[in-house]
PDB file of C-alpha atoms in Angstrom:
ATOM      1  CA  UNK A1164     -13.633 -16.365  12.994  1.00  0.00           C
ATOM      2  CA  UNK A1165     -11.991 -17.793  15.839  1.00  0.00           C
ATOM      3  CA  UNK A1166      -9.394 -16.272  18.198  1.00  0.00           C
ATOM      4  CA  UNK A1167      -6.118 -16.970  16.341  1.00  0.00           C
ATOM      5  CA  UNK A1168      -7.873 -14.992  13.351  1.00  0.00           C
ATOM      6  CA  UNK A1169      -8.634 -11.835  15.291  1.00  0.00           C
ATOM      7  CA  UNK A1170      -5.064 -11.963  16.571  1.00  0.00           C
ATOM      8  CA  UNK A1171      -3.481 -12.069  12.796  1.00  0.00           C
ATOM      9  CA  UNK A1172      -5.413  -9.130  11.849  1.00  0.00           C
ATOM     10  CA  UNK A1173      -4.721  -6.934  14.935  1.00  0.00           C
ATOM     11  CA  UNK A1174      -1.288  -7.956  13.991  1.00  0.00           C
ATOM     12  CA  UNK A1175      -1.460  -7.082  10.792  1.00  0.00           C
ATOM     13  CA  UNK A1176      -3.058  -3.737  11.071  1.00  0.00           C
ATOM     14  CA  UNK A1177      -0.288  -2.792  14.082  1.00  0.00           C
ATOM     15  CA  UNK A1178       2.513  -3.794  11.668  1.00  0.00           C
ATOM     16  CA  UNK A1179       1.352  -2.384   8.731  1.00  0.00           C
ATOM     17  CA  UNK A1180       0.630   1.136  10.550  1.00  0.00           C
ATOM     18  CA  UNK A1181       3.869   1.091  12.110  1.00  0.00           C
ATOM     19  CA  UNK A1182       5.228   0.356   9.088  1.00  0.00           C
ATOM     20  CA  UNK A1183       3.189   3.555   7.331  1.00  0.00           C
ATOM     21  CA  UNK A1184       4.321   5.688  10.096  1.00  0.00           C
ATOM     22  CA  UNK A1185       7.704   5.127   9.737  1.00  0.00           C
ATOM     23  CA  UNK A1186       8.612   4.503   6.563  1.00  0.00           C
ATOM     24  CA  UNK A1187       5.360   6.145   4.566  1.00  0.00           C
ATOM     25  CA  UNK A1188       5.317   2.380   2.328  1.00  0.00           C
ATOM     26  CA  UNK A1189       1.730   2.212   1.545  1.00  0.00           C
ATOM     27  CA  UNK A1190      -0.846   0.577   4.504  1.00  0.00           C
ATOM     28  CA  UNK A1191      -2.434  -2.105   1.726  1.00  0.00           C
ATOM     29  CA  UNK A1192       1.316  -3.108   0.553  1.00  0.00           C
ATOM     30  CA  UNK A1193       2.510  -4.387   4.337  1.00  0.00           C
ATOM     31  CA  UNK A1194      -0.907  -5.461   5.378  1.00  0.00           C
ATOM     32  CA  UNK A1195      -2.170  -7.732   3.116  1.00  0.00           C
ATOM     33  CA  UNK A1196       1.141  -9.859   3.007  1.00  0.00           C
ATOM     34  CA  UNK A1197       0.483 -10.678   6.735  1.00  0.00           C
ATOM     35  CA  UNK A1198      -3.409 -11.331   6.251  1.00  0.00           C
ATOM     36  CA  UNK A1199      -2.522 -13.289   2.938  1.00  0.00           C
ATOM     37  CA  UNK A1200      -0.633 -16.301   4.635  1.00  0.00           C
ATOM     38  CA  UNK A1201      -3.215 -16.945   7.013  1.00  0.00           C
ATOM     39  CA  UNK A1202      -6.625 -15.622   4.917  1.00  0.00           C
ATOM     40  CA  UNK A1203      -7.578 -16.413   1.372  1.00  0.00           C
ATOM     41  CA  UNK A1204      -7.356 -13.278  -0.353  1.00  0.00           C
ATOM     42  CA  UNK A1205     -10.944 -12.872  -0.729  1.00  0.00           C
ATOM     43  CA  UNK A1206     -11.331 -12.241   3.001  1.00  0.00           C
ATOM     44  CA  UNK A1207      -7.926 -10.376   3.255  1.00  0.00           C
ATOM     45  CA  UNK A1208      -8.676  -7.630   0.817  1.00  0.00           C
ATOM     46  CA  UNK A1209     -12.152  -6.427   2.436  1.00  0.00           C
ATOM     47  CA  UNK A1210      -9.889  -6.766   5.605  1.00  0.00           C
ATOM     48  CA  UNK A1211      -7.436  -3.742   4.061  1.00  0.00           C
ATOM     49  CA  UNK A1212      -9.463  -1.174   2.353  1.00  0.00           C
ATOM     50  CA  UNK A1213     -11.234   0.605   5.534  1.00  0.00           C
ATOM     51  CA  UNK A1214      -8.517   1.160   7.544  1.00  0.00           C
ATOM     52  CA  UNK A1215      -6.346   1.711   3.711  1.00  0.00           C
ATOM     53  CA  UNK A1216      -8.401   4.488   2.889  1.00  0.00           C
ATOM     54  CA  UNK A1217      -9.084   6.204   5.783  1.00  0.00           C
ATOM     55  CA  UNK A1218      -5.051   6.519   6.670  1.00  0.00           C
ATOM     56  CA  UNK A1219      -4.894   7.871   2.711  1.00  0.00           C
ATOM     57  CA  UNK A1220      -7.917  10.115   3.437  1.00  0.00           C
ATOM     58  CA  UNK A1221      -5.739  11.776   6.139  1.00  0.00           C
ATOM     59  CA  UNK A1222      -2.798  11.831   4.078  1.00  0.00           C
ATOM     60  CA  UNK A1223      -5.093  13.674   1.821  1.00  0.00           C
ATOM     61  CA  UNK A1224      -6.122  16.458   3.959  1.00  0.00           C
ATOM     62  CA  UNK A1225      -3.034  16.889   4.844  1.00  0.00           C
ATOM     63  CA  UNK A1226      -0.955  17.289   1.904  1.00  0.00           C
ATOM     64  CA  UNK A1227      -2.697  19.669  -0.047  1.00  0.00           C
ATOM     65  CA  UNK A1228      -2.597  20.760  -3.513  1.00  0.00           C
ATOM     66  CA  UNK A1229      -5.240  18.066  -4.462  1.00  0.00           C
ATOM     67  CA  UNK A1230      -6.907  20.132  -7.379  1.00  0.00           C
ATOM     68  CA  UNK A1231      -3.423  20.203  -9.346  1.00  0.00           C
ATOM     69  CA  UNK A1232      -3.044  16.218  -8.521  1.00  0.00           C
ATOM     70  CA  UNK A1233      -6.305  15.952 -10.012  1.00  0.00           C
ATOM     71  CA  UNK A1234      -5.983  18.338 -13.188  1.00  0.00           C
ATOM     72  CA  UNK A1235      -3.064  16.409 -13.990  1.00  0.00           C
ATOM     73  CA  UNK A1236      -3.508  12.635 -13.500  1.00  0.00           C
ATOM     74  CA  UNK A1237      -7.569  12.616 -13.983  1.00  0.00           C
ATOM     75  CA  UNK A1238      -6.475  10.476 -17.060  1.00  0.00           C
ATOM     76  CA  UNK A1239      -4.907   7.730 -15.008  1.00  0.00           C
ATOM     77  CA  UNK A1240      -7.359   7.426 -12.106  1.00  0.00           C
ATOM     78  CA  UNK A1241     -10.173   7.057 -14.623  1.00  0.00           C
ATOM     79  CA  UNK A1242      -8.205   4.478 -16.481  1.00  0.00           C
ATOM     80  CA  UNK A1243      -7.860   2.444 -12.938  1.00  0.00           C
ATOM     81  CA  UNK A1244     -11.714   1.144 -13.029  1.00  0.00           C
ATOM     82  CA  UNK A1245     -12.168  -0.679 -15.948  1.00  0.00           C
ATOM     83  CA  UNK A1246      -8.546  -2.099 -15.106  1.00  0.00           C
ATOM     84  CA  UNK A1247      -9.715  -2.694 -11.497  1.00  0.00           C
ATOM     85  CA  UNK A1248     -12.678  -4.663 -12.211  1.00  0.00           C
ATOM     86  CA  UNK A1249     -11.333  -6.733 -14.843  1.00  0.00           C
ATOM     87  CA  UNK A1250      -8.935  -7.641 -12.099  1.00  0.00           C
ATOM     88  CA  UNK A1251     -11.836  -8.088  -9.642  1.00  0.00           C
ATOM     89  CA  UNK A1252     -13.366 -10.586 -12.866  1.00  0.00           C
ATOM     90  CA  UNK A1253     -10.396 -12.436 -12.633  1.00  0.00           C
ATOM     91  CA  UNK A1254     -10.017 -12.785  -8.546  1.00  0.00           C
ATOM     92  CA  UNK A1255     -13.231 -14.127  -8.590  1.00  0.00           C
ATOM     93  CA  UNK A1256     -12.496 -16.779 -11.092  1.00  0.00           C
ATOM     94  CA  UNK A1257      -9.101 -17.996 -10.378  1.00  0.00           C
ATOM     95  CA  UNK A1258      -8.281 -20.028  -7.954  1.00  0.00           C
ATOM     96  CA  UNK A1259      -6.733 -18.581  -4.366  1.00  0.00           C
ATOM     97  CA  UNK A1260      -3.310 -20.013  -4.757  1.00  0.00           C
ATOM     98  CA  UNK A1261      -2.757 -18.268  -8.207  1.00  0.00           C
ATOM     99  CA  UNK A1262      -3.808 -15.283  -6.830  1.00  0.00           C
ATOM    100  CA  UNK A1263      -1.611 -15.080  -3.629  1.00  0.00           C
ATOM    101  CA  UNK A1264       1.473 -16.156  -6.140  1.00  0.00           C
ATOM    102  CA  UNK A1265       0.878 -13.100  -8.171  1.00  0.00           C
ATOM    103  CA  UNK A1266       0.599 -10.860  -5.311  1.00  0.00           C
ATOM    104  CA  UNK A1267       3.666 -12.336  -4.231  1.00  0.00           C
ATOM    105  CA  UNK A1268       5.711 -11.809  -7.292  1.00  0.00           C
ATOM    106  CA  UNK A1269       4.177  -8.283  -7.480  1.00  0.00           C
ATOM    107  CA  UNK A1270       5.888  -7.863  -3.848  1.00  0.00           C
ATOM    108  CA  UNK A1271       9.286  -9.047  -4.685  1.00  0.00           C
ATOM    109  CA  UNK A1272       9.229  -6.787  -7.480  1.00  0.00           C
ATOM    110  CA  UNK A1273       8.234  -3.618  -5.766  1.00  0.00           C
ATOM    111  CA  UNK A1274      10.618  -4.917  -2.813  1.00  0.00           C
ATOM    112  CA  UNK A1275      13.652  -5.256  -4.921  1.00  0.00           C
ATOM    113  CA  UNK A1276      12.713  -1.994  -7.212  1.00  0.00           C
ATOM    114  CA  UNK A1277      12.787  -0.106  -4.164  1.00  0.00           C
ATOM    115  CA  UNK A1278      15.550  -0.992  -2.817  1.00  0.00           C
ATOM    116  CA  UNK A1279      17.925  -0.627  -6.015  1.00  0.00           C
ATOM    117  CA  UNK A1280      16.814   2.974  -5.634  1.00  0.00           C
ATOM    118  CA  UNK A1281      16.282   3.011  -9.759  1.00  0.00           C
ATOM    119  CA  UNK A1282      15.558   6.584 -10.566  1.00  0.00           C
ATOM    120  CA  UNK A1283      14.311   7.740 -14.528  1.00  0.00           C
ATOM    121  CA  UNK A1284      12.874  10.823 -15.788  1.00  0.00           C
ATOM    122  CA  UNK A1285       9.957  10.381 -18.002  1.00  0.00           C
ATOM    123  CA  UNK A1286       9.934  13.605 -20.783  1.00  0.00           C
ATOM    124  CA  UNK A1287       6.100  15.034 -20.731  1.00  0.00           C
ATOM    125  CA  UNK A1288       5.594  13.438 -24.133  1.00  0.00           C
ATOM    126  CA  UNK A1289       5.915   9.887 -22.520  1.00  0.00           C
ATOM    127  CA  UNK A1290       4.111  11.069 -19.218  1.00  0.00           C
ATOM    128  CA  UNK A1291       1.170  12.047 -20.884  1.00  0.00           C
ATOM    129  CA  UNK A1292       0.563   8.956 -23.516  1.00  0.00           C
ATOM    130  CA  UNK A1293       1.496   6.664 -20.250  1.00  0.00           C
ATOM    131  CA  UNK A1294      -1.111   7.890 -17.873  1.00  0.00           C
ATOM    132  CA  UNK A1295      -3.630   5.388 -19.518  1.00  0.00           C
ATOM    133  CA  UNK A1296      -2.045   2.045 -19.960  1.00  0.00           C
ATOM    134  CA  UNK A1297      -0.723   3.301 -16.389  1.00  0.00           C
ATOM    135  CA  UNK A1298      -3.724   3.522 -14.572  1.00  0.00           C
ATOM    136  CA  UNK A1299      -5.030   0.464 -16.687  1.00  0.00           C
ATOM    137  CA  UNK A1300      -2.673  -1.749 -15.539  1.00  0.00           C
ATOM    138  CA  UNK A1301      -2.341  -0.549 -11.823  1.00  0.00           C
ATOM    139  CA  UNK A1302      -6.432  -1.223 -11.315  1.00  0.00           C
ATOM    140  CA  UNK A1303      -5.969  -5.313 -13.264  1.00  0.00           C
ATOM    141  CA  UNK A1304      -2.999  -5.521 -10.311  1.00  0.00           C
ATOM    142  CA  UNK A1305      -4.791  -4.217  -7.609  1.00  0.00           C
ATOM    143  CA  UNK A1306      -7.982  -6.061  -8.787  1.00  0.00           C
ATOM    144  CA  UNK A1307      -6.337  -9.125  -8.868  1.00  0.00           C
ATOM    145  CA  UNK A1308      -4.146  -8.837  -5.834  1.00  0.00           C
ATOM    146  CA  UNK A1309      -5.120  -5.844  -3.623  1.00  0.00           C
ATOM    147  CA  UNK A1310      -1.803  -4.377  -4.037  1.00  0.00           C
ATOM    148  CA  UNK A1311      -1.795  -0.743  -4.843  1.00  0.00           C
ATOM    149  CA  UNK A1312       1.783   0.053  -5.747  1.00  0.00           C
ATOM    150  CA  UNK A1313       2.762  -1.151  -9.147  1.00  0.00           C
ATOM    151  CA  UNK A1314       3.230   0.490 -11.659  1.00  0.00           C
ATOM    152  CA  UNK A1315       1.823   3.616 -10.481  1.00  0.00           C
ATOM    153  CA  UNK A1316       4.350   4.216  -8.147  1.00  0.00           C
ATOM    154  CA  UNK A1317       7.720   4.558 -10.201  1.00  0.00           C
ATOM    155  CA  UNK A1318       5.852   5.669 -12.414  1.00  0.00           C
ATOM    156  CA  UNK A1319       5.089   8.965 -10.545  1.00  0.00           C
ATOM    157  CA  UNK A1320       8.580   8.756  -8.900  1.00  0.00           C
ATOM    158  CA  UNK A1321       9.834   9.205 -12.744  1.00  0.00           C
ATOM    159  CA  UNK A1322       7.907  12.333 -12.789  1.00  0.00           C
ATOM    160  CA  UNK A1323      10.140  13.824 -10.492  1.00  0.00           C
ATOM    161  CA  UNK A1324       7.475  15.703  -8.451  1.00  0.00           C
ATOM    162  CA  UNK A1325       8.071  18.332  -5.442  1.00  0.00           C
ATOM    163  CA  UNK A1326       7.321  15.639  -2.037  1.00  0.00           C
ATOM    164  CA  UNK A1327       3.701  16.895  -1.273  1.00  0.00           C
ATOM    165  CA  UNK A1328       2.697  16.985  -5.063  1.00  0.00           C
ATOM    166  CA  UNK A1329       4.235  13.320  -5.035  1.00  0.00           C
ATOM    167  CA  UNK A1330       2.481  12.275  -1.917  1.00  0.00           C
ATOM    168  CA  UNK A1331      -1.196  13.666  -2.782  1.00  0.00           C
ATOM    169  CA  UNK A1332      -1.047  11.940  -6.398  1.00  0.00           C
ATOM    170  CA  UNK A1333      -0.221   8.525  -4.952  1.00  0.00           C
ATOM    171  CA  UNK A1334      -2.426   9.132  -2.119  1.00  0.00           C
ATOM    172  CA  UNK A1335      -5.539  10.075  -4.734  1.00  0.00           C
ATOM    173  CA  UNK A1336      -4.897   6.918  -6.620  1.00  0.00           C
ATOM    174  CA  UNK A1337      -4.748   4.686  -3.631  1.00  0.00           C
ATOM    175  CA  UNK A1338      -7.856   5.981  -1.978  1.00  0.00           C
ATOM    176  CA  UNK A1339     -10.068   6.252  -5.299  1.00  0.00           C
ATOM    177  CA  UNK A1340      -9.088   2.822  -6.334  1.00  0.00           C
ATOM    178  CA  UNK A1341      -9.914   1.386  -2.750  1.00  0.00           C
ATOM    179  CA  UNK A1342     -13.275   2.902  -3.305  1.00  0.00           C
ATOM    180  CA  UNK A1343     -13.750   1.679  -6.463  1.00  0.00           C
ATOM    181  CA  UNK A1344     -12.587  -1.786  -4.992  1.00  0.00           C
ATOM    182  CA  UNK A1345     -14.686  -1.155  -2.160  1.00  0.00           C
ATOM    183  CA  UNK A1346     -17.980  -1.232  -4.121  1.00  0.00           C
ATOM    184  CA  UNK A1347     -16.811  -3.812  -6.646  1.00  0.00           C
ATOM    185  CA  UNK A1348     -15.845  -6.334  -3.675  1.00  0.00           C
ATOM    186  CA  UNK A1349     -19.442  -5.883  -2.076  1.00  0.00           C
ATOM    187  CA  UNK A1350     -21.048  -6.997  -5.195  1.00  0.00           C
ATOM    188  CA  UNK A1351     -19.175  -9.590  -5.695  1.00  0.00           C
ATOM    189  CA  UNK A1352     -20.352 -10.574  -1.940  1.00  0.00           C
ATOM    190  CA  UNK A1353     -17.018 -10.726  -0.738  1.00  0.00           C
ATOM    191  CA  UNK A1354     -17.671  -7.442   1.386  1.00  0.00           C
ATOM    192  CA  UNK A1355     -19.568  -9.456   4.469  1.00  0.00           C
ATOM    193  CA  UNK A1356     -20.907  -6.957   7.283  1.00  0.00           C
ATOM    194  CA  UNK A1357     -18.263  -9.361   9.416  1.00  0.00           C
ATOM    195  CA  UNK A1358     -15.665  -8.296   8.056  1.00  0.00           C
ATOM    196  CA  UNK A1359     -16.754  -4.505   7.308  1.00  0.00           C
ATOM    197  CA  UNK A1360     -17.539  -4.316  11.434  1.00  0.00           C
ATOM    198  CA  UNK A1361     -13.628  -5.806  12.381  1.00  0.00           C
ATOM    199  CA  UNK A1362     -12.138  -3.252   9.745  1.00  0.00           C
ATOM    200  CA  UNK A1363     -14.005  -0.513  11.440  1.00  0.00           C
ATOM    201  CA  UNK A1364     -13.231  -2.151  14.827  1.00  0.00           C
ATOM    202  CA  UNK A1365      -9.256  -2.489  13.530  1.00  0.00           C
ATOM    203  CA  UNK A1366      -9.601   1.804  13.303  1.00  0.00           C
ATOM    204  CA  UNK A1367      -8.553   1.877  16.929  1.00  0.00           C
ATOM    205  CA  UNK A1368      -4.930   0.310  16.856  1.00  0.00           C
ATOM    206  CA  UNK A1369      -4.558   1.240  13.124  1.00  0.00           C
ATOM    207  CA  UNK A1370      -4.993   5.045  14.542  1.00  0.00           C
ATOM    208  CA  UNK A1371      -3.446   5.166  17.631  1.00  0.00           C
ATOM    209  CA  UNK A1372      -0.223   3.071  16.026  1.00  0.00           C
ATOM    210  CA  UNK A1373       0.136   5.943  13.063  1.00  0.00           C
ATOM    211  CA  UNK A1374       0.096   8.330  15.893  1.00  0.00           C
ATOM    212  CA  UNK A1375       2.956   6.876  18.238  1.00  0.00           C
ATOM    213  CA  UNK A1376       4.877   5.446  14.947  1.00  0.00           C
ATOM    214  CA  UNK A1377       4.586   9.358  14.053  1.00  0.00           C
ATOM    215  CA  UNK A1378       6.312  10.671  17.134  1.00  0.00           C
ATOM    216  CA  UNK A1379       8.801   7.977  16.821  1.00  0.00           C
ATOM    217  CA  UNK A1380       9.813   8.272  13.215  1.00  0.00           C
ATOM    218  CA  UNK A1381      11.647  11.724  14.361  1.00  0.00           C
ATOM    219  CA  UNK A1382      14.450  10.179  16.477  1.00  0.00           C
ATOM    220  CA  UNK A1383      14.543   6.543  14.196  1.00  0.00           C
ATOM    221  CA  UNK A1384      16.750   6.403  11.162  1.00  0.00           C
ATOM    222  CA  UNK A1385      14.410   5.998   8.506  1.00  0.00           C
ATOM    223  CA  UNK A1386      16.547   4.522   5.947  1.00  0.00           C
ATOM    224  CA  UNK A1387      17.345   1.718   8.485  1.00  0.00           C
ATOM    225  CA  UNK A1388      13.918   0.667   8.985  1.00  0.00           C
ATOM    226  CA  UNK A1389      12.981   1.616   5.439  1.00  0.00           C
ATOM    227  CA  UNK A1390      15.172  -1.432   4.006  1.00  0.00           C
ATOM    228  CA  UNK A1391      14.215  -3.372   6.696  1.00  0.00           C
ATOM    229  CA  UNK A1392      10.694  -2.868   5.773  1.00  0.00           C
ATOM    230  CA  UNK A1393      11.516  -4.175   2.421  1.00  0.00           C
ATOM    231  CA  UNK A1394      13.479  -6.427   3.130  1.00  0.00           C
ATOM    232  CA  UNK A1395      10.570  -8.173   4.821  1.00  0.00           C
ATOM    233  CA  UNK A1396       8.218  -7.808   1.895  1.00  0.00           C
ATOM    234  CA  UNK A1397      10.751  -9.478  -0.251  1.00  0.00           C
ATOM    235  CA  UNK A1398      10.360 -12.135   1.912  1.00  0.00           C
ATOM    236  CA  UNK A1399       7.301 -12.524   2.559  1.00  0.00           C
ATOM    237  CA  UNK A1400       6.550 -12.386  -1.418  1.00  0.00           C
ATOM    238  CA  UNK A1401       8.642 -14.781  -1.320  1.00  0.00           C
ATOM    239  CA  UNK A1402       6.785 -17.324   0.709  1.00  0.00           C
ATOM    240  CA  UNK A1403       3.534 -16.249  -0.758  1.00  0.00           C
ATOM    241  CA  UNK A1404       5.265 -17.284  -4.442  1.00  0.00           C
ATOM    242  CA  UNK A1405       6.841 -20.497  -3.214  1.00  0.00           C
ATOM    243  CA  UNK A1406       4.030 -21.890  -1.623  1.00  0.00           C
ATOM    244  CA  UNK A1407       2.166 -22.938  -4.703  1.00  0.00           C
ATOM    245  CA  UNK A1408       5.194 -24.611  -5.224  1.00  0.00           C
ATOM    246  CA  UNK A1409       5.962 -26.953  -2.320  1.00  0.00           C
TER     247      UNK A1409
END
């Protein structure tokens, strides 16, 4: 890696924990956009998942009431792995371009879901028999792309949880899946201890950002910077969609 490379990925991981700071969108989601028009997704994805899980980690700790998350959607974040590495089968055979379209379109989607500010209640008949296909279809996406959100996400936002109940069962499925990716990237070889060393390295700024961006996010207007935030990731999908087309 040459200069211009480390300088996308600081840049990146300063964003994207602003970003989380501010807004709470995911640290994977506004990452990997960034990393994905200069790296082929391959080298973006191991790029992600340290500093991804170790923000969630804290998230975690923090919001409590992780043995109820767990009682409740075990279902779903078992149903992730076999989802996640038949997306991982699939990375590994397609070819870049395809990939970084799909992540795209999987941005715009999330981007313009979010901002319509859709809201459904799911009756506990359908939230149980959907935890499955759920969590299935969540790990193929997030196997294929790196993307975390869809369609776990409104999914639990349907459920119409309390916040911290909301935040811990998003949380648990982002940092169990990055695991799970995690292990599956390394033996695909796509985990290099080059770019496990700069993720660890990228701790520093993706720490001390989350930790400004914290103080700040009291005296910002959130919903300002919140559409914004997606307003970016629209485009930015966007580019990553069109490009296999011009």
């Amino acid at each position: 890696m040459d200069l211009t490379d480390y300088s996308v990925i600081l840049t990146a991981y300063i964003m994207a924990s602003a970003i989380k700071g501010l807004t709470g969108l995911g640290f994977s989601t506004s990452c990997l956009p960034v990393l994905a028009l200069h790296f082929d997704l391959k080298i973006a994805i191991p790029l992600v998942l340290v500093p991804s899980i170790v923000s969630n980690i804290t998230v975690i700790v923090q919001a409590g009431r992780f043995r109820e998350a767990v009682s409740r959607f075990w279902p779903l974040y078992l149903a992730a792995v076999p989802g996640l590495l038949f997306g991982l089968a699939v990375l590994a055979t397609i070819n870049s371009d395809v990939a970084k379209a799909v992540l795209g379109l999987v941005l715009m989607i999330y981007a313009l879901w979010a901002m319509t500010n859709m809201t459904v209640s799911l009756p506990t008949k359908w939230e149980r028999a959907l935890r499955v296909p759920i969590g299935f279809m969540t790990g193929i996406v997030n196997g294929m792309t790196g993307s975390q959100v869809m369609p776990v996400l409104p999914y639990l936002l349907s459920l119409n949880l309390e916040k911290n109940d909301f935040v811990q069962a998003i949380n648990i499925s982002f940092t169990f899946s990055s695991l799970v990716m995690l292990l599956g990237l390394n033996q695909l070889g796509y985990l290099t201890a080059t770019t496990f060393l700069i993720a660890l390295a990228g701790l520093v700024p993706v720490l001390l950002t989350l930790t400004v961006a914290g103080r700040l996010r009291r005296r910002l207007t959130t919903i300002v910077y919140r559409r914004l935030v997606l307003g970016l990731l629209l485009v930015m999908g966007m580019i990553l969609l069109l490009r296999n087309f011009l």
